[in-house]
mmCIF file of C-alpha atoms in Angstrom:
data_model
loop_
_atom_site.group_PDB
_atom_site.id
_atom_site.type_symbol
_atom_site.label_atom_id
_atom_site.label_comp_id
_atom_site.label_asym_id
_atom_site.label_seq_id
_atom_site.Cartn_x
_atom_site.Cartn_y
_atom_site.Cartn_z
ATOM 1 C CA ALA U 29 1.306 18.184 6.626
ATOM 2 C CA THR U 30 3.588 15.203 7.072
ATOM 3 C CA ALA U 31 2.793 11.611 6.162
ATOM 4 C CA ALA U 32 1.941 10.921 9.810
ATOM 5 C CA GLU U 33 -0.367 13.952 9.937
ATOM 6 C CA LEU U 34 -2.131 12.789 6.776
ATOM 7 C CA CYS U 35 -2.713 9.428 8.414
ATOM 8 C CA GLU U 36 -4.215 11.150 11.444
ATOM 9 C CA VAL U 37 -7.025 12.549 9.300
ATOM 10 C CA ALA U 38 -7.260 9.568 6.959
ATOM 11 C CA PHE U 39 -7.943 6.867 9.544
ATOM 12 C CA PRO U 40 -10.557 6.580 12.295
ATOM 13 C CA PRO U 41 -9.229 7.485 15.766
ATOM 14 C CA SER U 42 -9.632 3.901 17.017
ATOM 15 C CA THR U 43 -7.088 2.641 14.490
ATOM 16 C CA LYS U 44 -4.832 5.707 14.170
ATOM 17 C CA ALA U 45 -2.292 4.663 16.809
ATOM 18 C CA GLU U 46 -2.054 1.135 15.432
ATOM 19 C CA HIS U 47 -1.652 2.432 11.882
ATOM 20 C CA LEU U 48 1.052 4.940 12.845
ATOM 21 C CA LYS U 49 2.979 2.158 14.611
ATOM 22 C CA VAL U 50 2.872 0.013 11.457
ATOM 23 C CA LEU U 51 3.798 3.005 9.293
ATOM 24 C CA ALA U 52 6.882 3.550 11.440
ATOM 25 C CA ASP U 53 7.856 -0.150 11.348
ATOM 26 C CA PRO U 54 7.223 -1.856 7.984
ATOM 27 C CA GLY U 55 8.687 -5.069 9.391
ATOM 28 C CA SER U 56 5.666 -5.451 11.653
ATOM 29 C CA LEU U 57 3.620 -6.783 8.723
ATOM 30 C CA SER U 58 6.105 -9.512 7.908
ATOM 31 C CA ASN U 59 4.866 -11.761 10.687
ATOM 32 C CA VAL U 60 1.884 -12.796 8.542
ATOM 33 C CA PHE U 61 2.665 -12.425 4.852
ATOM 34 C CA PHE U 62 6.086 -11.004 4.155
ATOM 35 C CA ASP U 63 9.741 -10.795 4.936
ATOM 36 C CA VAL U 64 10.955 -7.231 4.409
ATOM 37 C CA LYS U 65 13.814 -7.132 1.885
ATOM 38 C CA GLY U 66 14.759 -3.473 1.768
ATOM 39 C CA ARG U 67 14.057 0.078 2.750
ATOM 40 C CA ALA U 68 10.662 1.592 2.118
ATOM 41 C CA SER U 69 10.142 4.232 -0.557
ATOM 42 C CA VAL U 70 7.768 7.124 0.062
ATOM 43 C CA ALA U 71 5.955 9.368 -2.406
ATOM 44 C CA LEU U 72 4.397 12.603 -1.239
ATOM 45 C CA LEU U 73 2.000 14.751 -3.259
ATOM 46 C CA ARG U 74 2.074 18.442 -2.421
ATOM 47 C CA GLU U 75 -0.335 21.237 -3.159
ATOM 48 C CA ASN U 76 0.669 24.827 -2.448
ATOM 49 C CA GLY U 77 3.570 23.533 -0.357
ATOM 50 C CA PHE U 78 1.428 21.224 1.792
ATOM 51 C CA ALA U 79 1.328 17.429 1.652
ATOM 52 C CA VAL U 80 -2.078 16.223 0.475
ATOM 53 C CA ALA U 81 -1.360 12.527 -0.142
ATOM 54 C CA CYS U 82 1.350 9.967 0.482
ATOM 55 C CA ALA U 83 2.196 6.347 -0.217
ATOM 56 C CA GLN U 84 4.776 4.032 1.310
ATOM 57 C CA LEU U 85 6.042 1.025 -0.633
ATOM 58 C CA VAL U 86 8.103 -1.793 0.907
ATOM 59 C CA PRO U 87 10.119 -4.385 -1.056
ATOM 60 C CA CYS U 88 9.411 -7.828 0.401
ATOM 61 C CA ALA U 89 9.306 -11.555 -0.141
ATOM 62 C CA VAL U 90 5.936 -13.287 0.109
ATOM 63 C CA ARG U 91 6.011 -16.240 2.477
ATOM 64 C CA ARG U 92 5.016 -19.515 0.835
ATOM 65 C CA GLU U 93 2.588 -20.380 3.606
ATOM 66 C CA ALA U 94 0.811 -17.028 3.144
ATOM 67 C CA SER U 95 -0.039 -17.235 -0.536
ATOM 68 C CA ASP U 96 0.313 -18.988 -3.852
ATOM 69 C CA ALA U 97 2.264 -15.956 -5.170
ATOM 70 C CA ALA U 98 4.553 -16.631 -8.106
ATOM 71 C CA ALA U 99 7.978 -17.619 -6.859
ATOM 72 C CA GLY U 100 10.918 -15.581 -8.029
ATOM 73 C CA ARG U 101 8.988 -12.423 -8.850
ATOM 74 C CA PRO U 102 9.851 -9.279 -6.917
ATOM 75 C CA ALA U 103 7.082 -8.278 -4.536
ATOM 76 C CA LEU U 104 6.175 -4.856 -3.183
ATOM 77 C CA TRP U 105 3.781 -4.139 -0.318
ATOM 78 C CA VAL U 106 1.794 -0.891 -0.299
ATOM 79 C CA GLN U 107 2.298 -0.153 3.372
ATOM 80 C CA CYS U 108 0.227 3.006 3.323
ATOM 81 C CA LEU U 109 -1.736 5.177 0.950
ATOM 82 C CA CYS U 110 -3.306 8.227 2.607
ATOM 83 C CA VAL U 111 -5.154 11.109 0.993
ATOM 84 C CA ALA U 112 -6.301 14.240 2.828
ATOM 85 C CA PRO U 113 -10.103 14.346 2.990
ATOM 86 C CA HIS U 114 -10.400 17.439 0.778
ATOM 87 C CA ARG U 115 -8.385 15.716 -1.987
ATOM 88 C CA ARG U 116 -10.246 12.403 -2.065
ATOM 89 C CA ARG U 117 -11.944 11.453 -5.341
ATOM 90 C CA THR U 118 -9.757 13.988 -7.219
ATOM 91 C CA GLY U 119 -7.175 11.598 -8.720
ATOM 92 C CA ALA U 120 -4.545 11.897 -5.965
ATOM 93 C CA ALA U 121 -4.694 8.182 -5.074
ATOM 94 C CA ARG U 122 -4.591 7.229 -8.763
ATOM 95 C CA GLU U 123 -1.489 9.406 -9.198
ATOM 96 C CA LEU U 124 0.208 7.613 -6.299
ATOM 97 C CA MET U 125 -0.777 4.254 -7.766
ATOM 98 C CA ARG U 126 0.947 5.284 -11.028
ATOM 99 C CA TRP U 127 4.092 5.929 -8.981
ATOM 100 C CA ILE U 128 3.709 2.477 -7.404
ATOM 101 C CA GLU U 129 3.355 0.872 -10.851
ATOM 102 C CA THR U 130 6.541 2.678 -11.980
ATOM 103 C CA GLU U 131 8.399 1.398 -8.913
ATOM 104 C CA ALA U 132 7.117 -2.134 -9.610
ATOM 105 C CA ALA U 133 8.341 -1.961 -13.206
ATOM 106 C CA ALA U 134 11.770 -0.813 -11.994
ATOM 107 C CA ALA U 135 11.900 -3.694 -9.478
ATOM 108 C CA ALA U 136 11.054 -6.157 -12.254
ATOM 109 C CA ASP U 137 13.728 -4.691 -14.546
ATOM 110 C CA ALA U 138 16.328 -4.826 -11.779
ATOM 111 C CA SER U 139 15.677 -8.534 -11.212
ATOM 112 C CA ASP U 140 15.187 -9.514 -14.875
ATOM 113 C CA ALA U 141 11.616 -10.572 -14.103
ATOM 114 C CA ALA U 142 8.695 -10.088 -16.462
ATOM 115 C CA ALA U 143 6.757 -8.243 -13.751
ATOM 116 C CA ALA U 144 6.703 -7.529 -10.034
ATOM 117 C CA GLU U 145 3.754 -8.304 -7.797
ATOM 118 C CA VAL U 146 2.221 -5.438 -5.861
ATOM 119 C CA TRP U 147 0.256 -6.275 -2.716
ATOM 120 C CA LEU U 148 -1.993 -4.117 -0.561
ATOM 121 C CA ALA U 149 -4.706 -4.334 2.059
ATOM 122 C CA VAL U 150 -7.852 -2.241 1.938
ATOM 123 C CA GLN U 151 -10.588 -1.887 4.513
ATOM 124 C CA GLU U 152 -13.462 -4.029 3.298
ATOM 125 C CA ALA U 153 -15.866 -1.181 4.094
ATOM 126 C CA ASN U 154 -13.903 1.318 1.965
ATOM 127 C CA ALA U 155 -15.807 0.806 -1.296
ATOM 128 C CA PRO U 156 -14.268 3.773 -3.189
ATOM 129 C CA ALA U 157 -10.693 2.601 -2.498
ATOM 130 C CA ARG U 158 -11.519 -0.990 -3.314
ATOM 131 C CA ALA U 159 -13.137 0.096 -6.598
ATOM 132 C CA LEU U 160 -10.004 2.073 -7.468
ATOM 133 C CA TYR U 161 -7.691 -0.876 -6.815
ATOM 134 C CA GLU U 162 -9.910 -3.393 -8.608
ATOM 135 C CA GLY U 163 -10.234 -0.980 -11.544
ATOM 136 C CA LEU U 164 -6.426 -0.960 -11.727
ATOM 137 C CA GLY U 165 -6.366 -4.772 -11.956
ATOM 138 C CA PHE U 166 -5.896 -5.777 -8.321
ATOM 139 C CA ALA U 167 -7.717 -8.916 -7.200
ATOM 140 C CA GLY U 168 -8.119 -10.838 -3.971
ATOM 141 C CA ASP U 169 -5.534 -13.462 -3.145
ATOM 142 C CA ALA U 170 -7.006 -16.879 -2.342
ATOM 143 C CA GLY U 171 -4.276 -17.696 0.164
ATOM 144 C CA ALA U 172 -4.295 -14.366 1.966
ATOM 145 C CA GLY U 173 -8.042 -13.787 2.020
ATOM 146 C CA ALA U 174 -9.365 -11.137 4.390
ATOM 147 C CA ARG U 175 -7.672 -10.181 7.639
ATOM 148 C CA LEU U 176 -9.058 -8.026 10.437
ATOM 149 C CA GLY U 177 -11.645 -6.358 8.230
ATOM 150 C CA HIS U 178 -9.237 -5.817 5.355
ATOM 151 C CA ALA U 179 -9.182 -7.478 1.947
ATOM 152 C CA VAL U 180 -5.687 -8.423 0.795
ATOM 153 C CA LEU U 181 -5.299 -7.711 -2.911
ATOM 154 C CA ARG U 182 -2.480 -8.270 -5.373
ATOM 155 C CA LYS U 183 -1.636 -7.535 -8.956
#
Protein backbone atom coordinates (compact mmCIF):
# COMPACT_ATOMS: atom_id res chain seq x y z
CA ALA A 1 0.00 0.00 0.00
CA THR A 2 1.08 3.56 -0.65
CA ALA A 3 0.52 6.53 1.63
CA ALA A 4 -2.47 7.55 -0.49
CA GLU A 5 -3.92 4.03 -0.28
CA LEU A 6 -3.51 4.04 3.50
CA CYS A 7 -5.44 7.30 3.63
CA GLU A 8 -8.23 5.74 1.58
CA VAL A 9 -8.90 3.21 4.33
CA ALA A 10 -8.06 5.54 7.22
CA PHE A 11 -10.56 8.30 6.46
CA PRO A 12 -14.31 8.25 5.88
CA PRO A 13 -15.29 8.40 2.18
CA SER A 14 -16.87 11.85 2.58
CA THR A 15 -13.51 13.37 3.53
CA LYS A 16 -11.14 11.13 1.55
CA ALA A 17 -10.93 13.33 -1.55
CA GLU A 18 -10.39 16.47 0.51
CA HIS A 19 -7.72 14.77 2.61
CA LEU A 20 -5.86 13.40 -0.43
CA LYS A 21 -5.83 16.90 -1.96
CA VAL A 22 -4.28 18.34 1.21
CA LEU A 23 -1.82 15.44 1.41
CA ALA A 24 -0.66 16.23 -2.12
CA ASP A 25 -0.36 19.98 -1.40
CA PRO A 26 0.97 20.81 2.08
CA GLY A 27 0.80 24.51 1.22
CA SER A 28 -2.99 24.34 1.26
CA LEU A 29 -2.97 24.47 5.07
CA SER A 30 -0.92 27.64 5.20
CA ASN A 31 -3.90 29.85 4.46
CA VAL A 32 -5.04 29.55 8.09
CA PHE A 33 -2.12 28.80 10.38
CA PHE A 34 1.17 28.39 8.58
CA ASP A 35 3.56 29.43 5.89
CA VAL A 36 5.32 26.37 4.49
CA LYS A 37 9.10 26.71 4.83
CA GLY A 38 10.42 23.55 3.23
CA ARG A 39 9.77 20.18 1.73
CA ALA A 40 7.73 17.62 3.61
CA SER A 41 9.33 14.53 5.11
CA VAL A 42 7.51 11.20 5.02
CA ALA A 43 7.93 8.13 7.21
CA LEU A 44 6.45 4.82 6.14
CA LEU A 45 6.13 1.74 8.33
CA ARG A 46 6.19 -1.56 6.47
CA GLU A 47 5.16 -5.03 7.47
CA ASN A 48 6.00 -7.97 5.23
CA GLY A 49 6.79 -5.52 2.43
CA PHE A 50 3.49 -3.64 2.69
CA ALA A 51 2.97 -0.14 4.06
CA VAL A 52 0.87 -0.24 7.23
CA ALA A 53 1.29 3.34 8.49
CA CYS A 54 2.66 6.67 7.33
CA ALA A 55 3.24 10.20 8.56
CA GLN A 56 3.99 13.41 6.70
CA LEU A 57 5.75 16.28 8.46
CA VAL A 58 6.01 19.81 7.03
CA PRO A 59 8.42 22.52 8.26
CA CYS A 60 6.50 25.78 8.62
CA ALA A 61 6.23 29.15 10.29
CA VAL A 62 3.21 29.79 12.51
CA ARG A 63 1.41 32.99 11.58
CA ARG A 64 1.19 35.47 14.44
CA GLU A 65 -2.52 36.02 13.92
CA ALA A 66 -3.15 32.26 14.19
CA SER A 67 -1.58 31.57 17.56
CA ASP A 68 0.48 32.75 20.48
CA ALA A 69 3.23 30.28 19.45
CA ALA A 70 6.72 31.10 20.67
CA ALA A 71 8.48 33.28 18.13
CA GLY A 72 11.76 32.06 16.76
CA ARG A 73 11.21 28.37 17.45
CA PRO A 74 11.13 26.02 14.48
CA ALA A 75 7.65 24.65 13.86
CA LEU A 76 6.60 21.40 12.22
CA TRP A 77 3.08 20.49 11.11
CA VAL A 78 1.97 16.85 11.15
CA GLN A 79 0.21 16.93 7.81
CA CYS A 80 -0.93 13.34 7.98
CA LEU A 81 -0.69 10.30 10.20
CA CYS A 82 -2.50 7.25 8.82
CA VAL A 83 -2.55 3.71 10.16
CA ALA A 84 -4.13 0.74 8.38
CA PRO A 85 -7.17 -0.48 10.32
CA HIS A 86 -5.61 -3.85 11.20
CA ARG A 87 -2.59 -2.10 12.77
CA ARG A 88 -4.45 0.43 14.91
CA ARG A 89 -3.89 0.25 18.68
CA THR A 90 -0.68 -1.79 18.11
CA GLY A 91 1.91 0.98 18.61
CA ALA A 92 2.31 1.97 14.94
CA ALA A 93 1.13 5.56 15.52
CA ARG A 94 3.34 5.85 18.61
CA GLU A 95 6.32 4.67 16.54
CA LEU A 96 5.61 7.37 13.94
CA MET A 97 5.28 9.97 16.69
CA ARG A 98 8.76 8.96 17.92
CA TRP A 99 10.04 9.66 14.40
CA ILE A 100 8.29 13.05 14.50
CA GLU A 101 9.91 13.86 17.86
CA THR A 102 13.33 12.94 16.40
CA GLU A 103 12.71 15.23 13.42
CA ALA A 104 11.65 18.03 15.79
CA ALA A 105 14.83 17.62 17.83
CA ALA A 106 16.92 17.80 14.64
CA ALA A 107 15.07 20.97 13.55
CA ALA A 108 15.77 22.54 16.94
CA ASP A 109 19.46 21.59 16.76
CA ALA A 110 19.77 22.98 13.24
CA SER A 111 18.40 26.35 14.34
CA ASP A 112 20.13 26.50 17.75
CA ALA A 113 16.73 26.54 19.46
CA ALA A 114 15.98 24.79 22.74
CA ALA A 115 13.06 22.94 21.13
CA ALA A 116 10.84 22.89 18.07
CA GLU A 117 7.07 23.11 18.21
CA VAL A 118 5.09 20.29 16.65
CA TRP A 119 1.51 21.01 15.58
CA LEU A 120 -1.26 18.68 14.47
CA ALA A 121 -5.00 18.51 14.02
CA VAL A 122 -7.08 15.57 15.18
CA GLN A 123 -10.74 14.85 14.59
CA GLU A 124 -12.53 15.78 17.80
CA ALA A 125 -14.49 12.52 17.60
CA ASN A 126 -11.31 10.40 17.36
CA ALA A 127 -10.86 9.75 21.09
CA PRO A 128 -8.08 7.11 20.75
CA ALA A 129 -5.89 9.41 18.62
CA ARG A 130 -6.53 12.39 20.85
CA ALA A 131 -5.62 10.32 23.93
CA LEU A 132 -2.38 9.26 22.24
CA TYR A 133 -1.40 12.84 21.40
CA GLU A 134 -2.37 14.22 24.81
CA GLY A 135 -0.48 11.36 26.48
CA LEU A 136 2.59 12.46 24.52
CA GLY A 137 2.25 16.02 25.88
CA PHE A 138 0.24 17.72 23.14
CA ALA A 139 -2.30 20.30 24.28
CA GLY A 140 -4.86 22.54 22.63
CA ASP A 141 -3.72 25.92 21.40
CA ALA A 142 -5.84 28.82 22.68
CA GLY A 143 -5.37 30.84 19.51
CA ALA A 144 -6.02 28.02 17.07
CA GLY A 145 -8.89 26.35 18.91
CA ALA A 146 -11.00 23.87 16.96
CA ARG A 147 -11.55 24.04 13.22
CA LEU A 148 -14.04 22.08 11.14
CA GLY A 149 -14.47 19.36 13.74
CA HIS A 150 -10.75 19.09 14.45
CA ALA A 151 -8.85 20.08 17.58
CA VAL A 152 -5.56 21.83 16.84
CA LEU A 153 -2.88 20.64 19.25
CA ARG A 154 0.74 21.60 19.78
CA LYS A 155 3.70 20.55 21.84
